[in-house]
XYZ file of C-alpha atoms in Angstrom:
527
model
C 14.392 -1.078 -49.934
C 17.757 -0.367 -48.841
C 20.920 -1.608 -50.504
C 24.214 -2.078 -49.296
C 26.651 0.564 -50.570
C 29.317 -1.968 -52.098
C 31.937 0.601 -51.253
C 30.915 0.647 -47.608
C 33.508 -1.894 -46.526
C 36.223 0.017 -48.036
C 35.265 3.239 -46.305
C 34.956 1.655 -42.771
C 37.624 -0.611 -43.096
C 35.581 -3.367 -41.449
C 33.241 -5.817 -43.202
C 29.571 -5.525 -42.848
C 26.550 -7.404 -43.842
C 23.175 -6.620 -45.423
C 20.566 -5.610 -43.100
C 18.205 -8.582 -44.214
C 20.708 -11.165 -45.571
C 24.336 -12.331 -45.345
C 24.998 -11.681 -49.119
C 25.415 -8.313 -50.184
C 23.620 -8.884 -53.213
C 20.431 -9.520 -51.598
C 17.695 -6.653 -52.131
C 15.227 -7.574 -49.486
C 12.193 -5.795 -48.533
C 11.227 -6.083 -44.792
C 7.601 -4.841 -44.499
C 5.070 -7.584 -44.653
C 2.765 -5.190 -42.899
C 2.476 -1.783 -41.464
C 1.346 -3.305 -38.447
C 4.143 -3.594 -35.814
C 2.882 -6.771 -34.264
C 3.790 -8.746 -37.243
C 5.953 -11.741 -36.290
C 8.775 -11.768 -38.590
C 8.873 -15.696 -39.292
C 11.440 -16.897 -41.774
C 8.806 -18.300 -43.975
C 7.046 -15.244 -44.491
C 7.821 -13.410 -47.732
C 9.455 -9.923 -46.906
C 8.491 -8.016 -50.115
C 6.445 -4.696 -49.672
C 2.871 -5.400 -49.496
C 0.371 -3.001 -51.185
C -1.182 -2.422 -48.058
C 2.004 -1.013 -45.979
C 2.212 2.267 -45.040
C 4.688 4.338 -46.748
C 6.356 5.208 -43.432
C 6.847 1.692 -42.682
C 9.250 1.368 -45.748
C 12.763 2.145 -44.966
C 13.964 4.309 -47.913
C 17.296 3.871 -49.663
C 18.743 7.246 -48.263
C 18.027 5.950 -44.661
C 15.389 5.965 -42.127
C 15.252 8.305 -39.128
C 13.968 6.888 -35.845
C 12.355 9.128 -33.148
C 14.512 10.849 -30.745
C 17.466 11.182 -33.174
C 18.020 13.825 -35.761
C 20.556 11.768 -37.840
C 19.297 9.020 -40.276
C 21.126 5.855 -40.105
C 22.078 3.504 -42.989
C 19.958 0.260 -42.212
C 21.635 -1.642 -44.938
C 24.805 -1.924 -42.759
C 24.806 -4.080 -39.729
C 27.722 -3.014 -37.503
C 28.184 -2.854 -33.673
C 29.429 0.255 -32.058
C 32.692 0.358 -29.801
C 30.662 2.719 -27.618
C 28.017 0.356 -26.641
C 30.153 -0.917 -23.507
C 30.464 2.598 -22.135
C 26.783 3.184 -22.573
C 25.693 -0.135 -20.673
C 28.462 0.480 -18.062
C 27.130 4.049 -17.449
C 23.583 2.928 -17.195
C 24.285 -0.082 -14.914
C 26.184 2.207 -12.620
C 23.210 4.820 -12.080
C 20.869 1.979 -11.972
C 23.104 0.771 -8.943
C 23.120 4.155 -7.236
C 19.255 3.995 -7.589
C 18.863 0.555 -6.181
C 21.050 1.392 -3.222
C 18.826 4.095 -2.209
C 15.840 1.684 -2.447
C 17.063 -0.827 0.249
C 19.175 1.706 2.219
C 16.520 2.266 4.829
C 15.344 -1.538 4.838
C 18.770 -3.076 5.539
C 18.788 -1.138 8.826
C 15.142 -0.864 9.593
C 15.455 -1.005 13.359
C 17.848 1.994 13.524
C 15.839 4.239 11.219
C 12.812 3.262 13.509
C 14.560 4.509 16.514
C 15.933 7.583 14.905
C 12.618 8.907 13.579
C 10.316 7.365 16.211
C 8.267 5.763 13.665
C 6.746 2.232 13.273
C 8.349 -0.882 11.203
C 5.604 -0.442 8.652
C 6.611 3.264 8.030
C 9.994 2.243 7.282
C 8.926 -0.553 4.986
C 6.930 1.976 2.946
C 9.983 3.718 2.144
C 10.878 0.629 0.178
C 7.334 0.169 -0.925
C 6.999 3.408 -2.407
C 9.528 2.414 -5.176
C 6.957 -0.163 -5.989
C 3.907 2.037 -5.822
C 5.116 4.778 -8.009
C 5.983 2.583 -10.704
C 2.577 1.247 -11.480
C 0.794 4.683 -12.357
C 3.909 6.106 -14.257
C 4.893 3.143 -16.242
C 2.579 3.967 -19.504
C 3.627 7.874 -19.468
C 7.402 6.737 -19.259
C 7.142 4.147 -21.837
C 5.398 6.687 -24.091
C 8.164 9.302 -23.413
C 10.809 6.568 -24.182
C 8.915 5.890 -27.693
C 8.554 9.668 -28.360
C 12.087 10.875 -27.385
C 14.324 8.120 -27.102
C 16.866 6.576 -24.834
C 19.024 9.624 -24.102
C 16.279 11.908 -22.706
C 15.091 8.890 -20.427
C 18.616 8.431 -19.353
C 18.995 11.841 -18.531
C 15.879 12.230 -16.609
C 16.159 9.314 -14.723
C 19.882 9.965 -13.621
C 18.840 13.707 -12.730
C 15.955 12.647 -10.507
C 17.915 9.808 -8.859
C 20.638 12.754 -7.968
C 17.844 15.068 -6.762
C 16.437 12.724 -4.527
C 19.836 11.786 -2.968
C 20.373 15.554 -1.992
C 16.839 16.072 -0.658
C 17.540 13.390 1.760
C 20.149 15.447 3.332
C 17.403 17.785 4.706
C 16.079 15.060 7.211
C 18.870 14.771 9.523
C 16.606 15.569 12.404
C 14.323 12.895 13.921
C 11.204 15.220 13.270
C 12.052 15.521 9.594
C 10.902 11.946 8.775
C 8.485 13.713 5.778
C 11.556 15.065 4.139
C 13.099 11.808 4.007
C 9.923 10.325 2.406
C 9.981 13.195 -0.171
C 13.667 12.305 -1.104
C 12.786 8.593 -1.480
C 9.631 9.338 -3.429
C 11.844 11.308 -6.015
C 14.202 8.346 -6.332
C 11.382 6.026 -6.764
C 10.021 8.086 -9.576
C 13.676 8.012 -11.129
C 13.373 4.108 -10.823
C 10.536 4.161 -13.398
C 13.113 5.896 -15.991
C 15.411 3.136 -15.059
C 13.956 -0.569 -14.642
C 12.706 -1.085 -18.195
C 15.933 0.058 -20.102
C 18.115 -2.985 -19.800
C 16.480 -5.085 -22.795
C 16.008 -1.793 -24.862
C 19.683 -0.686 -24.492
C 20.568 -4.415 -25.256
C 18.752 -4.391 -28.493
C 19.508 -0.798 -29.634
C 23.020 -1.269 -29.061
C 24.320 -4.793 -29.226
C 24.585 -7.477 -31.837
C 22.385 -10.675 -31.925
C 24.942 -12.751 -30.058
C 25.358 -10.051 -27.165
C 21.963 -9.055 -26.413
C 21.442 -11.460 -23.644
C 24.671 -10.791 -21.940
C 24.209 -7.142 -22.364
C 20.971 -7.179 -20.550
C 22.368 -9.221 -17.841
C 25.364 -6.524 -17.440
C 22.490 -3.799 -17.177
C 20.557 -5.754 -14.679
C 23.785 -6.574 -13.010
C 24.058 -2.819 -11.956
C 20.837 -2.929 -10.231
C 21.656 -6.022 -8.330
C 24.844 -4.574 -7.300
C 23.233 -1.538 -5.776
C 20.851 -3.815 -3.780
C 24.137 -5.685 -2.668
C 25.819 -2.510 -1.522
C 22.639 -1.360 0.132
C 22.776 -4.344 2.292
C 26.342 -4.208 3.056
C 27.251 -0.610 3.655
C 24.474 1.052 5.788
C 25.010 -1.209 8.706
C 28.849 -0.203 8.685
C 28.161 3.364 8.037
C 25.312 3.722 10.537
C 25.992 1.807 13.858
C 22.985 0.981 16.250
C 23.895 3.732 18.782
C 21.509 5.738 21.249
C 22.899 9.156 20.817
C 20.913 11.022 18.439
C 23.344 13.571 17.349
C 26.056 10.934 16.589
C 23.503 8.803 14.878
C 22.509 11.856 12.670
C 26.194 12.207 11.924
C 26.658 8.834 10.734
C 23.577 9.045 8.854
C 24.609 12.185 7.190
C 27.888 10.449 5.937
C 26.004 7.806 4.083
C 23.563 10.525 2.399
C 26.535 12.585 1.404
C 28.257 9.680 -0.232
C 25.287 8.791 -2.107
C 24.689 12.369 -3.267
C 28.232 12.857 -4.513
C 28.040 9.452 -6.206
C 24.676 10.225 -8.010
C 25.912 13.624 -9.092
C 29.150 12.148 -10.688
C 26.834 9.642 -12.501
C 24.604 12.361 -13.887
C 27.384 14.145 -15.520
C 28.714 10.898 -17.164
C 25.208 10.292 -18.352
C 25.355 13.772 -20.190
C 28.889 12.839 -21.610
C 28.503 9.326 -22.600
C 24.989 8.475 -23.434
C 23.955 8.653 -26.938
C 20.478 8.103 -28.550
C 21.595 4.956 -30.796
C 24.719 3.765 -32.857
C 25.154 5.098 -36.271
C 24.332 1.590 -37.542
C 21.790 -1.010 -36.448
C 23.636 -3.838 -34.692
C 21.413 -6.783 -35.815
C 19.118 -7.493 -38.455
C 16.363 -7.855 -35.881
C 17.015 -4.329 -35.006
C 17.158 -3.135 -38.620
C 13.761 -4.792 -39.126
C 12.413 -3.206 -36.161
C 13.590 0.367 -37.444
C 12.118 -0.419 -40.861
C 8.773 -1.395 -39.585
C 8.462 1.369 -37.027
C 5.800 3.810 -37.943
C 5.120 7.067 -36.221
C 1.338 6.616 -37.061
C 1.008 3.340 -35.007
C -1.343 3.928 -31.990
C 0.431 3.520 -28.689
C -2.606 1.848 -26.683
C -3.087 -0.555 -29.791
C 0.606 -1.769 -29.014
C -0.476 -2.501 -25.211
C -3.596 -4.316 -26.517
C -1.531 -6.467 -28.915
C 0.940 -7.654 -25.958
C -2.174 -8.481 -23.723
C -3.419 -10.614 -26.637
C -0.150 -12.291 -26.506
C -1.000 -15.535 -24.299
C 2.662 -16.409 -23.823
C 3.699 -12.948 -22.699
C 0.695 -12.631 -20.337
C 1.751 -15.841 -18.643
C 5.383 -14.454 -18.435
C 4.223 -11.324 -16.963
C 2.548 -13.390 -14.196
C 5.261 -15.644 -13.588
C 7.923 -12.798 -13.391
C 5.831 -10.693 -11.078
C 5.612 -13.695 -8.606
C 9.237 -14.533 -8.773
C 10.513 -10.756 -8.617
C 7.774 -9.909 -5.929
C 8.757 -12.547 -3.917
C 12.540 -11.136 -4.089
C 11.329 -7.818 -3.215
C 9.506 -8.995 -0.105
C 12.449 -10.901 1.093
C 14.848 -7.851 0.632
C 12.630 -5.614 2.522
C 11.761 -7.784 5.318
C 15.258 -9.619 5.421
C 16.711 -7.498 8.358
C 13.449 -8.058 10.339
C 13.607 -11.902 9.836
C 17.184 -12.360 10.759
C 16.810 -10.073 13.941
C 14.105 -12.125 15.042
C 16.118 -15.366 15.267
C 19.449 -13.628 15.708
C 19.150 -10.578 17.824
C 21.957 -7.937 17.569
C 23.102 -9.425 14.173
C 22.193 -6.162 12.092
C 25.560 -6.377 10.380
C 25.284 -9.923 9.534
C 21.655 -9.435 8.388
C 23.263 -7.035 5.630
C 25.734 -9.593 4.876
C 23.047 -12.010 4.042
C 21.499 -9.922 1.836
C 24.614 -9.058 0.224
C 25.221 -12.900 -0.219
C 21.672 -13.284 -1.846
C 22.559 -10.298 -4.446
C 25.993 -11.372 -5.123
C 25.028 -14.945 -5.798
C 22.184 -13.678 -8.038
C 24.331 -11.267 -10.064
C 26.695 -14.169 -10.956
C 23.502 -16.406 -11.707
C 22.457 -13.455 -13.901
C 25.687 -13.137 -15.880
C 25.941 -16.936 -16.304
C 22.470 -17.255 -17.553
C 22.872 -14.204 -19.915
C 25.965 -15.946 -21.557
C 24.220 -19.423 -21.655
C 21.209 -17.780 -23.468
C 23.452 -16.008 -26.091
C 25.138 -19.381 -26.598
C 22.078 -21.627 -26.675
C 18.963 -19.590 -27.306
C 17.143 -21.968 -25.072
C 14.808 -19.394 -23.141
C 11.904 -21.729 -22.353
C 14.144 -24.390 -20.982
C 16.463 -22.084 -19.120
C 13.656 -20.059 -17.626
C 11.869 -23.124 -16.460
C 14.731 -24.709 -14.947
C 16.049 -21.671 -12.948
C 12.349 -20.962 -11.647
C 11.990 -24.479 -10.345
C 15.519 -24.002 -8.610
C 14.396 -21.008 -7.258
C 11.340 -22.551 -5.417
C 13.750 -25.305 -4.173
C 16.342 -22.570 -2.893
C 13.316 -20.908 -1.256
C 11.926 -24.161 0.553
C 15.609 -24.764 1.965
C 16.038 -21.282 3.028
C 12.691 -21.586 5.022
C 13.639 -24.694 6.674
C 17.203 -23.472 7.726
C 16.417 -19.854 8.927
C 15.381 -20.988 12.337
C 18.052 -23.629 13.050
C 20.370 -21.243 15.054
C 23.326 -21.584 12.714
C 24.169 -18.319 11.117
C 26.708 -20.090 8.639
C 24.066 -22.167 7.223
C 21.777 -19.197 6.413
C 24.354 -17.799 4.497
C 24.854 -20.719 2.358
C 21.210 -21.584 1.746
C 20.377 -17.774 1.212
C 23.145 -17.391 -1.264
C 21.850 -20.599 -3.115
C 18.477 -19.145 -3.225
C 19.692 -15.855 -4.396
C 21.696 -17.284 -7.426
C 18.437 -18.604 -9.108
C 16.169 -15.921 -7.689
C 17.939 -13.051 -8.968
C 19.443 -14.505 -11.595
C 15.980 -15.105 -13.253
C 15.597 -11.366 -13.395
C 17.383 -10.778 -16.919
C 15.855 -13.970 -18.357
C 12.472 -12.862 -18.040
C 13.591 -9.173 -19.866
C 14.943 -11.324 -22.691
C 12.221 -13.811 -22.899
C 9.869 -11.097 -22.965
C 11.517 -9.481 -25.764
C 11.588 -12.840 -27.801
C 7.765 -13.316 -27.282
C 6.819 -9.840 -28.306
C 9.162 -8.561 -31.179
C 8.981 -6.226 -32.836
C 6.845 -4.486 -30.434
C 8.657 -2.011 -27.994
C 11.145 -3.485 -25.444
C 10.470 -0.809 -23.090
C 6.781 -1.605 -22.946
C 7.349 -5.336 -22.519
C 9.742 -4.660 -19.768
C 7.856 -2.117 -18.418
C 4.812 -4.388 -17.872
C 6.880 -7.130 -16.493
C 8.173 -4.534 -14.020
C 4.488 -3.454 -13.036
C 3.690 -6.889 -12.344
C 6.839 -7.221 -10.171
C 5.694 -4.006 -8.283
C 2.278 -5.019 -7.570
C 3.219 -8.556 -6.453
C 6.218 -6.985 -4.359
C 3.513 -4.783 -2.607
C 1.052 -7.412 -2.056
C 3.854 -9.979 -0.646
C 5.603 -7.310 1.405
C 2.516 -6.207 3.252
C 1.088 -9.767 3.651
C 4.560 -11.469 4.567
C 5.250 -8.639 6.955
C 1.772 -9.193 8.762
C 2.370 -12.863 9.077
C 5.691 -12.619 10.407
C 4.553 -10.149 12.985
C 1.496 -12.283 14.010
C 2.888 -15.982 13.391
C 6.563 -15.788 12.630
C 9.107 -16.142 9.971
C 8.140 -19.896 9.177
C 4.555 -19.299 8.019
C 5.679 -16.142 6.189
C 8.295 -17.832 4.164
C 5.796 -20.892 3.303
C 3.492 -18.032 1.882
C 6.000 -17.203 -0.768
C 6.798 -20.802 -1.526
C 3.264 -21.211 -2.318
C 3.116 -18.692 -4.830
C 6.529 -19.629 -6.321
C 5.098 -23.059 -6.811
C 2.372 -21.425 -8.790
C 4.755 -19.520 -11.025
C 6.923 -22.499 -11.714
C 3.705 -24.379 -12.826
C 2.578 -21.710 -15.174
C 6.217 -21.214 -16.776
C 5.835 -24.692 -17.793
C 2.689 -23.582 -20.093
C 4.632 -20.706 -21.911
C 5.300 -21.699 -25.530
C 8.751 -20.617 -26.873
C 7.723 -18.414 -29.763
C 11.089 -16.713 -30.435
C 10.200 -14.171 -32.665
C 13.277 -12.109 -32.437
C 15.538 -15.163 -33.474
C 13.528 -15.788 -36.288
C 14.082 -12.334 -37.462
C 17.702 -12.976 -37.412
C 17.673 -15.787 -39.150
C 18.028 -15.785 -43.016
C 14.603 -16.676 -44.944
C 14.494 -19.582 -47.413
C 12.897 -16.975 -49.778
C 15.932 -14.663 -49.421
C 18.271 -17.317 -50.452
C 16.270 -18.084 -53.523
C 16.022 -14.502 -54.087
C 19.757 -14.353 -53.913
C 20.556 -17.113 -56.421
C 18.031 -15.487 -58.943
C 19.559 -11.945 -58.468
C 23.251 -13.424 -59.051
C 22.126 -15.232 -62.163
C 20.579 -11.685 -63.351
C 23.427 -9.826 -62.315
C 26.476 -11.862 -63.837
C 29.282 -10.944 -64.123
C 28.768 -8.040 -61.906
C 28.475 -8.799 -58.158
C 27.242 -5.291 -57.269
C 24.058 -5.012 -55.483
C 20.938 -4.427 -57.197
C 18.758 -1.496 -56.760
C 15.037 -1.463 -55.724
C 12.942 -0.301 -58.625
C 10.228 2.394 -58.152
C 7.624 -0.323 -59.299
C 8.601 -2.358 -56.476
C 7.572 0.375 -54.066
């Protein structure tokens, strides 16, 4: 397999560790099978089996990964300083895309009057994000595996930039189809963005940083939604003069177009495919087990045979779908009870998302410290349900400040749950592609988001906000119950732990290599 260069520490100037063990004398072989769905359990011997495909074995000279021309030394575990720049740039263009998702819904009534269309038509400017994701997930996930992170990042940020500039051609009331076209382009860009957080975290960050990194990546998307609630009501006032209204809308479109362009340039400069060395033993194993001959569809089949993951897909979809529906319809619900409060409706949305961002970061740090994925996910889900019930009861009391408090409490848990779902999915499905597991979670979210948005919108129009919110409470109750049945099969954590067999092998090799401490080489007979 691969051996650590005994002079590596001297060259790099920083301590490093073996890809498969803490002791540099270990010569471990992480290929129990050529099948990528193998769970790397600490109790499993990690010597190469005779059935393993040659392409699954990392060679001593390094292993090339799809999407990169430079082979990396899998024997060295070291994090890259560039990782923070990568996740920050991703977080920023994800923020820009999320802003464009909600910028119409947060001032729903103003765009209805400007374009002379129904509330349902404006709702579709948000729901098109959900609709386009479903058929495009599999092609984009395939592109991620085929061409790698940098290509997907460039494509997503370029489409986001293009969609922002197309919208500038829709500043007349009769040009509603043009704004729809721009929004559809942005929705396609979203497909290249939503499934990336857990993949970036795994590829660039160490074992004790992945959950925090994933939270930061999701943080950007939530910040974009927050700004989308706050800024449009300020930039676009509710006035009758169509020319002045078009002017204010153009200011918003020009600002977002400029920001999207700047972020696209930063992606070109900053974003790299992956670091020189794998940042964790689990990632090193993932590279070693990767095979270009593996069937893409077989990976999807294996994911759906994983009952714990299937349950998580359903529960994540119910939670995120409820959040999408609430975000899309929030302006309409607040205006029904508090007429003329468009700005405060946006501020309530901002409160929900800001609280959720705080919840996401706290939960990410908590997971890195405790690794209690099942317990944390269940507690957060139950508290989301409690927050939704309290928000439902207090919305129509007539006290806007109470709505701010209850909506913020609900948001802390509801949107704070999103990175938890991503990271829990990676743990349950390792070493399958993070892009695929995250993508399937997002498909579930989009499906339930469309169903909940249309259904709750119709219920609100016909029966009021209380029955509409009770509708969401029922499904959140179902999600909390199903979460309790998910078993915490933390495969990635097991891969990051040193196997007992490796410890025994260390002792044997140390005895054989005395007095020399140099790592032993893998013989050709082993392979």
